Amino acid sequence: MSLPARPSEKHNDLLNWAKEYGAIVHGSLEVVVDDDSGAHMRVKRDTPSIDGRTVLLACPHALSISYLNAIECLPFVSHSKRLPDAFIKALSKHTVTVFFLCQQYLLRDDSFWWPYLRTLIPPEEGEKLGTPLWFSETDKQWFRGTNMKVGYEDREKEWHSQWAEGVRLLQGDGWSTERYTWRLALWAATILSSRSFGSQALVANTLRSSCAAGVDSTIFDESFSLLYPVIDILNHSSNSDTVWDTTKLCFSVLAGDTHLTDSQPVNISYGSKSNEELLMGYGFTIPDNRFDHFVLLMSETPLTDIQRSIRSRQSTRDTPIRTKHPIRSPPSDLPTCDSSPLTALGSFPHALLDSILLLVANQAELAYLSHHPTPDFIETFRDLPHATYRLISDLLQTLHEKLANLMTQSIQLDLSTPTEMTTKTTKTTTEQNARNGRIYLKGQHHILTTCITSLRTHLNQALQKDLYSLERAIAFLSPRTITHFHAGFVRAFGTAEVSGLRDAGWEEVVWALWLCALLWPYHNDYACVSKAPCLPLEPKDTLRVEPIAVALLAYYGETYRHGLPDATKYVGAKDYVGTAGVAEEEVEQAAAEIEDLYVVAPELLGCDPDKGPAINIGSAIHSSPDPHPGLHSKSNSNSNSYANNDASTTVVDATSATCPHLPYGQTRSELTTSLKRLIRWSIRIVHEEVFQLVVDKTGPQLVLWIESNPI
């Protein structure tokens, strides 16, 4: 069992020294040391309870250690040899304070602050400080592939660079720097990160008023760290209701509204910090930390003029796009029946959502945002539901990638080990590091899985209402079209099983062919060569109107309420490139694949091969193509297998004669042109507007989103 809390002689000496210089320590408090909490303060046994709003501790500003002492900003003095002026001017406040703290530690008994410094974990035992920079290489395995690894590597690089520059400047001023080692500087920097208070958040104004007349007040414009002996003994508790207070003379801690009773620990709150922040800055973690978060860092993406214009009106415009965005687990009581995307996105900061929205919005949506400015992202998402689905899809993809990295890490480590320490009288540094690493990883895993579950739940509910999976969409085709559709895929791929086609990488092609098969019956004489639109805004009255086709036609019609362009904008590939972000090469390659597939299996679009030769969509057909090429991966397929015009290729010329079995009496050349336009239109639609990449229990898949009442 762990040893019970016991008095600390060094800390008693510290209290006596501090009180000699004006510090206040409530008579019912004592400092004790145990294996779980280290040195901490508690109410003495068998003493009356302490009333609320009672002063517990007070430390004069004169006892603090900070940049003000290093530069001797009176009345703050260094009590030692002053650091060179050139050194102070050349380095940051943080680096100057680190070297000043190193100087004081090296002075030992000759330092004014030695009664305080001797109570701290010494540099030679720095591993006990518990922050990742002090972890052994073996212990750092807990952070492979995590944000923590990036964070502590960047911090170590920055601190080491500052130390090297400081040593160089001191040497240039004739100082002996042999004892100003990297280990000592790392110790000092860790002490500042784990025990200090920020000047801006705490005492900037009172310190400013404390300084002598004539002092440059601009030194308080940027925050710097201050160490307050005695007060920094207090440990962290997010539930603590103790109160901070500052005056011109001192920094105080008062009891909260509740009474402090016999043997009760006295804590303060360091703030609403995640386990990553706690471990990085203070060397500990909290199981089931309700303030825990996972950080997403967006890459810096150049914005177009219209994106920059919209960004300037967003309420989060002052937040850089490339910044750390913390996401938290959704509330445990989140209604599972709430299908609102805003509910699913509640765990994500507005700045992140605003940034992603700019990047996923298509040109029509950006135009709408430009003409309907609103700083409220909630209103934006309500007006642009399609962009919301693309945003959720992007988030799901990103979160799945992050989770996959964590899962790879978790497989190599034992996360099932209890987070409670073993019952030993002392705990090794490796045990403590493993405990903290395990708690951190579990927390990151929990945040990602709960956020993914929340987004998935929303999309699964939407799939039942507004979203159409490929399987569901095929069922909307007429029975005759489904028969041809399946026959065509069996002939082209050897299977019509959607899951197999999806896994092989052909999902986008199947969707584009589905659009062609669905909308081909609605082609009328508008589709002739002389009249450019590949789609009319209304189907012929004599044809049966399928609901989903009407929805698509309305969605792309001139009457659509968000002002999306009509179908004519999608006809000419040259005109379309650069407006919707689809590369011409990508369109042409995908269209060529579909044309080649049609040549192999004309049934795909419902043409009856018994009524005549296949329509020459691809302009070239192999003399003897394999009628059953079998299912193959798109990534390994040769997109030119049917398109190469060489000596072994037989070209079937399109006739100009009118064929009675072709729609509207079109010639084969007119029909070929119409089909090519429809194919390219379908490819662009799949790449752009209403198709979303959704990750559900079966894996990633494209789905179609049709507004409930699009007309």
XYZ file of C-alpha atoms in Angstrom:
711
model
C 0.000 0.000 0.000
C 1.043 3.593 -0.526
C 2.504 5.438 2.392
C 0.105 7.884 4.095
C 0.472 11.620 3.647
C 3.343 12.923 5.728
C 4.740 16.345 6.632
C 7.566 17.818 4.574
C 10.413 19.557 6.364
C 11.536 21.370 3.207
C 8.058 22.737 2.637
C 7.733 23.836 6.247
C 10.979 25.801 5.789
C 9.453 27.307 2.635
C 6.340 28.437 4.530
C 8.442 30.026 7.239
C 10.610 31.849 4.693
C 7.568 33.098 2.767
C 5.798 34.319 5.908
C 8.963 36.159 6.920
C 8.592 38.236 3.721
C 4.906 38.913 4.161
C 3.158 35.827 2.832
C -0.066 34.645 4.482
C -0.796 30.974 5.172
C -4.041 30.142 6.959
C -3.329 28.531 10.323
C -5.526 25.501 9.557
C -3.524 24.528 6.468
C -0.504 22.247 6.140
C 1.697 20.853 3.377
C 1.961 17.068 3.170
C 3.527 14.641 0.705
C 2.175 11.305 -0.543
C 2.804 8.987 -3.468
C -0.381 9.839 -5.355
C -0.480 13.651 -5.198
C 3.100 14.565 -4.294
C 3.393 17.730 -2.228
C -0.028 19.283 -1.704
C -1.924 21.401 0.775
C -4.820 20.276 2.942
C -6.791 21.269 6.027
C -5.148 19.981 9.186
C -6.782 17.165 11.090
C -8.934 17.966 14.108
C -9.295 21.626 13.188
C -12.466 23.691 12.694
C -13.732 24.024 9.130
C -12.685 27.077 7.152
C -15.512 29.411 6.191
C -16.175 30.420 2.621
C -14.452 33.512 1.202
C -11.673 33.208 3.784
C -8.149 34.093 2.621
C -6.241 30.824 2.437
C -2.925 31.946 0.945
C -1.369 35.234 -0.103
C 2.017 35.715 -1.752
C 3.579 39.182 -2.166
C 4.542 40.064 -5.741
C 8.036 40.679 -4.365
C 8.473 36.914 -3.843
C 7.489 35.999 -7.399
C 10.008 34.964 -10.066
C 9.510 36.309 -13.587
C 10.859 38.341 -16.445
C 10.376 41.448 -14.280
C 13.102 40.232 -11.910
C 15.477 39.433 -14.761
C 15.222 42.977 -16.146
C 14.982 44.508 -12.646
C 11.762 46.350 -13.292
C 11.597 48.100 -9.914
C 10.446 47.196 -7.357
C 11.171 43.711 -8.799
C 14.874 42.919 -8.420
C 17.098 40.034 -9.455
C 18.980 39.648 -6.135
C 21.910 38.535 -8.329
C 24.117 39.508 -11.256
C 21.940 41.067 -13.943
C 21.728 39.319 -17.302
C 23.343 41.312 -20.156
C 21.161 43.964 -21.804
C 21.948 42.668 -25.309
C 20.860 39.198 -24.179
C 17.557 40.515 -22.789
C 16.786 42.575 -25.889
C 17.546 39.749 -28.308
C 15.438 37.010 -26.717
C 11.805 36.424 -25.825
C 10.453 36.998 -22.322
C 10.072 33.247 -21.909
C 13.696 32.503 -22.830
C 15.021 35.270 -20.580
C 12.987 33.890 -17.672
C 14.278 30.361 -18.343
C 17.896 31.543 -18.127
C 17.125 33.640 -15.061
C 15.654 30.583 -13.325
C 18.714 28.539 -14.357
C 20.939 31.239 -12.875
C 19.064 31.180 -9.573
C 19.215 27.395 -9.333
C 22.954 27.395 -10.004
C 23.422 29.955 -7.180
C 21.759 27.490 -4.778
C 22.154 28.840 -1.200
C 23.241 32.205 -2.570
C 19.945 32.666 -4.356
C 17.251 34.689 -2.612
C 14.724 32.047 -3.744
C 16.653 28.955 -2.652
C 14.139 28.014 0.112
C 11.589 27.763 -2.692
C 13.791 26.210 -5.408
C 14.983 23.387 -3.135
C 11.395 22.132 -2.772
C 11.107 21.551 -6.535
C 12.014 18.332 -8.353
C 15.710 18.910 -9.202
C 17.071 18.835 -12.774
C 18.904 15.557 -12.159
C 15.514 13.952 -11.473
C 13.727 15.766 -14.300
C 12.082 12.568 -15.529
C 9.791 12.787 -12.490
C 8.280 15.997 -13.886
C 6.218 13.709 -16.112
C 5.868 15.822 -19.271
C 6.495 14.082 -22.624
C 9.782 15.906 -23.186
C 11.143 13.962 -20.206
C 9.821 10.590 -21.401
C 12.315 7.942 -22.442
C 12.248 6.839 -26.056
C 10.510 3.659 -24.931
C 7.840 5.594 -23.049
C 7.278 7.880 -26.033
C 5.777 4.922 -27.910
C 2.453 5.937 -26.382
C 2.367 8.986 -28.631
C 3.319 7.570 -32.035
C 0.878 8.812 -34.646
C -0.868 11.227 -32.266
C -1.142 14.992 -31.960
C 0.888 14.760 -28.763
C 3.948 13.548 -30.661
C 3.789 16.508 -33.026
C 3.247 18.865 -30.084
C 6.149 17.785 -27.909
C 8.528 17.499 -30.877
C 7.720 21.062 -31.951
C 8.078 22.321 -28.375
C 11.399 20.553 -27.866
C 12.740 21.965 -31.128
C 11.637 25.478 -30.180
C 12.998 25.346 -26.629
C 16.294 23.820 -27.726
C 16.757 26.514 -30.373
C 16.074 29.243 -27.793
C 18.543 27.676 -25.342
C 21.281 27.402 -27.990
C 20.802 31.054 -28.973
C 20.860 32.144 -25.330
C 24.103 30.284 -24.661
C 25.665 31.869 -27.745
C 24.696 35.366 -26.620
C 25.980 34.823 -23.073
C 29.281 33.525 -24.403
C 29.542 36.570 -26.638
C 29.201 38.721 -23.529
C 31.950 36.834 -21.709
C 29.752 34.659 -19.474
C 30.821 31.141 -18.566
C 28.079 28.820 -19.854
C 29.403 25.323 -19.071
C 26.767 24.803 -16.391
C 23.904 26.216 -18.484
C 23.205 22.807 -19.955
C 20.279 21.777 -22.121
C 19.013 19.562 -19.290
C 19.000 22.515 -16.883
C 17.239 24.739 -19.440
C 14.640 22.018 -20.111
C 14.068 21.725 -16.366
C 13.549 25.483 -16.007
C 11.194 25.640 -18.984
C 9.181 22.707 -17.592
C 8.948 24.356 -14.159
C 7.551 27.472 -15.828
C 5.012 25.505 -17.879
C 3.823 23.394 -14.940
C 3.834 25.863 -12.015
C 3.524 29.400 -13.334
C 0.627 31.825 -13.722
C 0.098 33.992 -16.801
C 0.481 37.737 -16.357
C -2.322 38.635 -18.761
C -4.922 36.376 -17.195
C -3.931 37.136 -13.639
C -2.028 40.195 -12.551
C -1.057 42.366 -15.530
C -2.858 45.497 -14.362
C -1.825 45.185 -10.716
C 1.783 44.495 -11.686
C 1.727 47.478 -14.004
C 0.599 49.675 -11.122
C 3.232 48.135 -8.857
C 6.154 49.122 -11.063
C 8.005 52.333 -10.444
C 7.265 55.452 -12.456
C 9.114 55.648 -15.745
C 9.071 51.902 -16.418
C 8.153 50.991 -19.989
C 4.575 49.772 -19.592
C 4.601 48.022 -22.969
C 6.336 45.051 -21.345
C 2.904 44.084 -20.033
C 1.282 44.028 -23.456
C 2.350 40.418 -24.002
C 1.778 37.729 -21.411
C 4.680 36.215 -19.495
C 4.996 33.604 -16.762
C 5.263 34.239 -13.025
C 6.124 31.731 -10.307
C 4.420 32.371 -6.967
C 6.038 30.338 -4.166
C 3.631 28.576 -1.782
C 0.590 29.192 -3.990
C 1.984 26.881 -6.678
C 1.826 24.000 -4.182
C -1.927 23.813 -4.782
C -2.927 20.986 -7.118
C -5.516 21.075 -9.881
C -9.156 20.146 -9.577
C -11.713 21.166 -12.169
C -14.336 21.070 -9.397
C -12.503 23.504 -7.142
C -14.397 26.670 -6.286
C -11.482 28.528 -4.741
C -11.135 32.111 -5.932
C -8.100 34.059 -7.149
C -7.609 37.683 -6.244
C -4.862 40.205 -6.897
C -4.008 43.547 -5.369
C -1.149 45.968 -5.846
C 0.805 44.070 -3.184
C 0.002 40.379 -3.480
C -1.691 37.462 -5.192
C -4.232 35.637 -3.006
C -6.342 32.486 -3.018
C -9.641 32.516 -1.135
C -11.974 29.697 -0.153
C -15.055 29.396 -2.337
C -18.642 29.414 -1.170
C -18.345 25.990 0.482
C -16.583 25.339 3.769
C -13.309 23.415 3.859
C -13.355 20.619 6.400
C -10.973 18.363 8.318
C -8.237 16.792 6.091
C -9.826 18.136 2.907
C -7.323 18.909 0.113
C -7.142 22.540 -0.986
C -6.978 22.842 -4.777
C -7.309 25.411 -7.503
C -8.506 25.005 -11.068
C -5.932 25.345 -13.830
C -8.802 25.838 -16.263
C -10.882 23.658 -18.592
C -7.923 21.738 -19.956
C -7.760 18.582 -22.031
C -5.516 15.665 -21.144
C -3.171 16.689 -23.940
C -2.768 20.134 -22.367
C -2.450 18.722 -18.854
C 0.166 16.156 -19.818
C 2.122 18.513 -22.039
C 2.158 21.349 -19.536
C 1.830 19.758 -16.110
C 2.795 16.093 -16.388
C -0.493 14.403 -15.441
C -3.810 13.280 -16.931
C -7.363 12.827 -15.640
C -9.382 9.684 -16.463
C -12.729 10.501 -18.113
C -11.764 14.170 -18.333
C -14.918 16.027 -19.330
C -12.814 18.778 -20.898
C -10.814 16.400 -23.059
C -10.642 17.130 -26.769
C -9.042 15.967 -29.990
C -7.233 18.580 -32.056
C -7.785 18.846 -35.804
C -5.276 20.951 -37.696
C -6.407 22.152 -41.116
C -3.781 22.652 -43.771
C -3.278 26.107 -45.208
C -5.350 26.317 -48.377
C -5.199 29.333 -50.710
C -8.629 30.910 -51.073
C -10.156 32.260 -54.254
C -11.361 35.851 -54.418
C -14.965 34.866 -53.757
C -13.939 32.627 -50.836
C -11.904 35.458 -49.305
C -14.859 37.810 -49.709
C -17.182 35.393 -47.907
C -14.551 34.718 -45.254
C -14.307 38.425 -44.445
C -17.959 38.395 -43.383
C -17.885 35.233 -41.282
C -18.060 35.688 -37.513
C -14.933 33.504 -37.160
C -12.941 35.488 -39.734
C -10.235 36.385 -37.198
C -9.406 32.706 -36.658
C -6.792 31.501 -39.185
C -7.887 28.540 -41.295
C -4.656 26.774 -40.391
C -5.103 26.577 -36.654
C -5.764 23.951 -34.003
C -9.467 23.159 -33.799
C -10.487 21.209 -30.659
C -13.373 18.783 -31.026
C -15.107 17.187 -28.048
C -17.290 14.145 -27.508
C -20.975 14.861 -28.085
C -23.129 14.961 -24.935
C -24.104 11.511 -23.703
C -27.743 12.577 -23.570
C -27.819 13.662 -27.234
C -31.195 12.592 -28.699
C -30.641 9.681 -31.085
C -33.811 10.571 -32.979
C -32.650 14.097 -33.794
C -31.770 14.072 -37.484
C -30.671 17.702 -37.643
C -27.134 18.036 -39.029
C -26.598 20.937 -36.634
C -27.069 18.541 -33.727
C -24.484 16.161 -35.171
C -22.072 19.074 -35.688
C -22.456 20.436 -32.167
C -19.113 18.965 -31.049
C -17.151 20.920 -33.652
C -16.031 24.554 -33.260
C -17.705 27.128 -35.487
C -14.352 28.263 -36.893
C -13.649 24.752 -38.196
C -17.101 24.429 -39.761
C -16.844 27.847 -41.402
C -13.458 26.950 -42.886
C -14.586 23.589 -44.254
C -17.755 25.139 -45.648
C -15.692 27.510 -47.767
C -13.677 24.625 -49.173
C -16.540 22.206 -49.941
C -19.036 24.716 -51.345
C -19.381 24.541 -55.102
C -19.427 27.602 -57.325
C -23.192 28.026 -57.200
C -23.213 27.786 -53.407
C -20.354 30.251 -53.143
C -22.303 32.617 -55.367
C -25.314 32.219 -53.084
C -23.174 32.912 -49.986
C -21.697 35.944 -51.683
C -25.130 37.421 -52.351
C -26.699 36.323 -49.050
C -24.046 37.178 -46.454
C -24.622 35.888 -42.942
C -22.093 35.608 -40.118
C -24.135 32.811 -38.519
C -23.008 29.397 -39.724
C -26.286 27.837 -38.510
C -28.271 29.943 -40.982
C -25.766 29.075 -43.692
C -26.181 25.356 -43.181
C -29.945 25.636 -43.170
C -29.839 27.452 -46.493
C -27.280 25.100 -48.073
C -28.106 21.562 -46.941
C -26.093 19.984 -49.761
C -22.935 21.707 -48.560
C -23.736 20.479 -45.062
C -23.689 16.870 -46.231
C -20.403 17.394 -48.028
C -19.011 18.989 -44.869
C -20.142 16.042 -42.719
C -18.657 13.641 -45.245
C -15.325 15.454 -45.161
C -15.329 15.359 -41.372
C -16.127 11.637 -41.355
C -13.294 10.879 -43.742
C -10.857 12.884 -41.642
C -11.987 11.358 -38.352
C -11.780 7.843 -39.782
C -8.208 8.478 -40.906
C -7.298 9.765 -37.451
C -9.009 6.815 -35.780
C -7.203 4.355 -38.052
C -3.878 5.828 -36.929
C -4.894 5.493 -33.278
C -6.109 1.935 -33.791
C -2.781 0.993 -35.326
C -1.097 2.451 -32.260
C -3.528 0.777 -29.859
C -2.935 -2.668 -31.362
C 0.733 -2.371 -30.444
C -0.010 -1.226 -26.892
C -2.067 -2.676 -24.097
C -4.903 -0.218 -23.529
C -6.812 -2.716 -21.433
C -4.471 -2.282 -18.482
C -6.293 -0.466 -15.666
C -5.495 3.209 -15.359
C -5.126 2.842 -11.618
C -1.555 2.426 -10.477
C -0.321 -0.791 -8.936
C -0.304 -0.907 -5.146
C 3.346 -0.286 -4.461
C 4.921 2.007 -1.935
C 6.666 3.847 -4.768
C 5.838 4.143 -8.443
C 8.462 4.079 -11.144
C 8.610 6.818 -13.742
C 7.827 4.260 -16.468
C 4.687 3.136 -14.623
C 3.499 6.712 -14.257
C 4.272 7.516 -17.889
C 2.458 4.388 -19.060
C -0.585 5.297 -16.977
C -0.700 8.813 -18.412
C -0.078 7.578 -21.955
C -2.870 5.034 -21.629
C -5.346 7.597 -20.292
C -4.440 10.016 -23.080
C -4.847 7.411 -25.840
C -8.134 6.125 -24.446
C -9.492 9.655 -24.323
C -8.492 10.380 -27.929
C -10.043 7.113 -29.061
C -13.274 7.863 -27.187
C -13.646 11.332 -28.713
C -13.151 10.088 -32.267
C -15.475 7.094 -31.930
C -18.288 9.092 -30.311
C -18.058 11.888 -32.892
C -18.022 9.361 -35.742
C -21.008 7.562 -34.224
C -22.934 10.820 -33.929
C -22.253 11.815 -37.541
C -22.989 8.294 -38.772
C -26.265 8.206 -36.874
C -27.352 11.408 -38.546
C -26.394 10.166 -42.003
C -28.032 6.783 -41.450
C -31.254 8.552 -40.512
C -30.907 10.771 -43.555
C -30.345 7.674 -45.732
C -33.784 6.488 -44.733
C -35.325 9.823 -45.674
C -33.313 12.108 -47.931
C -30.264 10.103 -49.007
C -30.277 7.394 -51.639
C -27.642 4.697 -51.575
C -26.722 3.154 -54.908
C -28.731 0.049 -54.070
C -31.779 2.142 -53.213
C -31.342 4.362 -56.268
C -31.255 1.419 -58.684
C -34.597 0.293 -57.293
C -36.098 3.576 -58.553
C -35.470 2.606 -62.168
C -38.290 1.067 -64.154
C -38.344 -2.756 -64.157
C -37.297 -2.879 -67.813
C -34.408 -0.496 -67.204
C -33.261 -2.480 -64.159
C -33.198 -5.648 -66.256
C -31.007 -3.999 -68.902
C -28.901 -2.298 -66.236
C -28.099 -5.576 -64.457
C -27.502 -7.412 -67.716
C -25.093 -4.737 -68.860
C -23.015 -4.919 -65.687
C -22.917 -8.694 -65.758
C -21.679 -8.515 -69.325
C -19.124 -5.790 -68.602
C -17.903 -6.874 -65.166
C -19.122 -10.377 -64.613
C -21.339 -9.231 -61.740
C -24.092 -6.749 -60.961
C -23.539 -6.893 -57.204
C -23.237 -3.279 -56.062
C -21.003 -3.986 -53.079
C -18.516 -5.785 -55.305
C -18.507 -2.977 -57.856
C -18.028 -0.451 -55.056
C -15.113 -2.363 -53.547
C -13.485 -2.604 -56.987
C -13.579 1.180 -57.356
C -16.331 1.488 -59.974
C -18.915 3.239 -57.812
C -18.648 6.642 -59.510
C -18.996 5.000 -62.915
C -22.070 3.065 -61.800
C -23.645 6.251 -60.463
C -22.972 8.102 -63.705
C -24.483 5.248 -65.717
C -27.440 5.238 -63.343
C -28.011 8.930 -64.070
C -27.833 8.219 -67.781
C -30.239 5.296 -67.509
C -32.641 7.306 -65.344
C -32.672 10.472 -67.411
C -32.285 9.035 -70.911
C -36.049 8.495 -71.316
C -36.581 12.204 -70.667
C -34.508 13.292 -73.640
C -36.685 14.861 -76.300
C -35.894 16.868 -79.347
C -34.058 19.382 -77.108
C -31.271 16.829 -77.122
C -30.685 17.138 -80.853
C -27.400 18.534 -82.038
C -28.963 21.770 -83.148
C -30.287 22.482 -79.661
C -27.546 22.456 -77.068
C -29.174 21.430 -73.764
C -28.638 17.787 -72.922
C -31.598 17.931 -70.519
C -34.945 19.678 -70.859
C -36.413 21.445 -67.886
C -39.569 19.388 -68.247
C -40.023 15.777 -69.421
C -42.422 14.974 -72.256
C -45.996 14.675 -71.095
C -46.336 11.305 -72.788
C -43.614 9.735 -70.643
C -44.083 8.346 -67.169
C -42.524 10.795 -64.703
C -40.384 9.077 -62.098
C -40.182 11.087 -58.844
C -36.441 11.067 -58.526
C -35.991 12.154 -62.139
C -38.324 15.087 -61.568
C -36.332 15.973 -58.474
C -33.086 15.977 -60.443
C -34.579 18.006 -63.256
C -35.977 20.522 -60.794
C -32.725 20.624 -58.891
C -30.847 21.598 -62.011
C -33.620 23.763 -63.431
C -33.620 27.539 -63.544
C -36.302 27.613 -60.838
C -34.094 26.033 -58.171
C -34.187 28.367 -55.201
C -30.427 28.617 -54.714
C -29.866 29.690 -58.261
C -27.882 26.666 -59.401
C -27.146 26.778 -63.128
C -29.454 24.987 -65.535
C -28.380 21.954 -67.483
C -27.088 23.975 -70.431
C -24.143 25.051 -68.298
C -23.035 21.433 -68.111
C -23.081 20.643 -71.817
C -19.897 22.153 -73.151
C -16.914 20.700 -71.353
C -14.735 23.644 -72.284
C -17.249 26.115 -70.859
C -17.649 24.195 -67.644
C -14.005 23.763 -66.715
C -12.878 26.260 -64.108
C -16.357 27.073 -62.852
C -17.149 23.992 -60.802
C -13.669 22.773 -60.035
C -13.736 19.577 -62.135
C -10.584 19.052 -64.176
C -11.279 18.502 -67.875
C -8.854 15.580 -67.976
C -10.723 13.902 -65.121
C -14.064 14.320 -66.874
C -12.753 13.038 -70.182
C -11.078 10.004 -68.611
C -14.202 9.044 -66.662
C -16.444 9.657 -69.695
C -14.178 7.523 -71.850
C -14.443 4.686 -69.340
C -18.232 4.841 -69.452
C -18.291 5.042 -73.263
C -16.020 2.006 -73.415
C -18.254 0.128 -71.006
C -21.281 0.960 -73.140
C -19.565 -0.433 -76.185
C -19.010 -3.698 -74.336
C -22.503 -3.741 -72.793
C -25.044 -1.539 -74.626
C -27.701 -2.906 -72.265
C -26.439 -0.463 -69.649
C -28.560 2.303 -71.131
C -31.422 0.087 -72.137
C -30.570 -0.338 -75.841
C -31.655 -3.605 -77.367
C -28.671 -5.180 -79.143
C -31.017 -7.434 -81.147
C -32.410 -4.432 -83.049
C -29.180 -3.396 -84.610
C -25.456 -2.854 -84.057
C -24.210 -1.153 -80.931
C -24.202 2.619 -81.055
C -20.651 3.806 -81.543
C -20.347 5.878 -78.354
C -16.620 5.442 -78.009
C -15.986 6.035 -81.720
C -13.947 2.840 -81.767
C -14.629 -0.792 -80.889
C -12.174 -3.656 -80.626
C -12.866 -6.249 -83.254
C -13.415 -8.905 -80.618
C -13.779 -7.438 -77.154
C -14.108 -9.882 -74.287
C -17.841 -10.021 -73.598
C -17.160 -11.065 -70.015
C -14.069 -9.216 -68.835
C -14.953 -10.062 -65.230
C -14.877 -7.861 -62.199
C -11.612 -6.002 -61.944
C -10.307 -3.115 -59.923
C -10.671 0.275 -61.551
C -7.273 1.302 -60.241
C -5.663 -1.589 -62.133
C -7.750 -1.311 -65.308
C -6.490 0.039 -68.594
C -8.711 2.972 -69.441
C -7.468 2.850 -73.038
C -8.291 -0.810 -73.604
C -11.157 0.048 -75.954
C -10.224 3.533 -77.029
C -6.992 2.958 -78.947
C -7.498 3.344 -82.709
C -4.972 0.991 -84.260
C -4.811 -1.600 -87.046
C -6.657 -4.176 -84.975
C -9.570 -1.851 -84.298
C -12.780 -2.023 -86.277
C -14.624 1.268 -86.473
C -18.395 1.084 -86.815
C -19.574 4.194 -88.615
C -22.717 5.876 -87.391
C -25.273 6.163 -90.158
C -27.292 9.234 -90.883
C -30.445 7.206 -91.481
C -33.299 7.562 -89.066
C -33.889 4.402 -87.022
C -37.465 3.794 -85.943
C -36.446 2.219 -82.632
C -34.371 5.246 -81.574
C -36.029 8.017 -79.493
C -37.756 10.837 -81.335
C -36.588 9.597 -84.717
C -32.989 10.714 -84.150
C -30.196 9.575 -86.413
C -27.455 7.464 -84.910
C -25.005 10.353 -85.074
C -27.481 12.611 -83.248
C -28.095 9.894 -80.683
C -24.374 9.387 -80.207
C -23.874 13.110 -79.628
C -26.750 13.213 -77.142
C -25.419 10.233 -75.218
C -21.936 11.701 -75.045
C -23.336 14.926 -73.665
C -25.436 13.058 -71.120
C -22.477 10.945 -70.042
C -20.274 13.990 -69.497
C -23.075 15.800 -67.696
C -23.557 12.758 -65.425
C -19.843 12.559 -64.656
C -19.793 16.183 -63.557
C -22.870 15.733 -61.403
C -21.307 12.735 -59.661
C -18.154 14.744 -59.047
C -19.905 17.868 -57.853
C -23.354 18.722 -56.703
C -25.607 16.308 -54.864
C -23.422 13.243 -54.422
C -21.805 12.829 -51.014
C -19.169 10.396 -49.808
C -20.673 8.818 -46.707
C -18.988 6.434 -44.300
C -21.393 4.020 -42.675
C -21.098 0.544 -41.204
C -20.368 -0.957 -44.618
C -17.573 1.481 -45.373
C -17.336 4.558 -47.614
C -19.916 4.942 -50.356
C -21.352 7.638 -52.579
C -24.937 8.601 -51.916
C -27.400 10.887 -53.659
C -29.140 13.600 -51.677
C -32.416 14.900 -53.010
C -34.249 17.635 -51.187
C -37.617 16.466 -49.875
C -39.514 19.126 -51.871
C -37.123 20.325 -54.555
C -39.663 22.145 -56.708
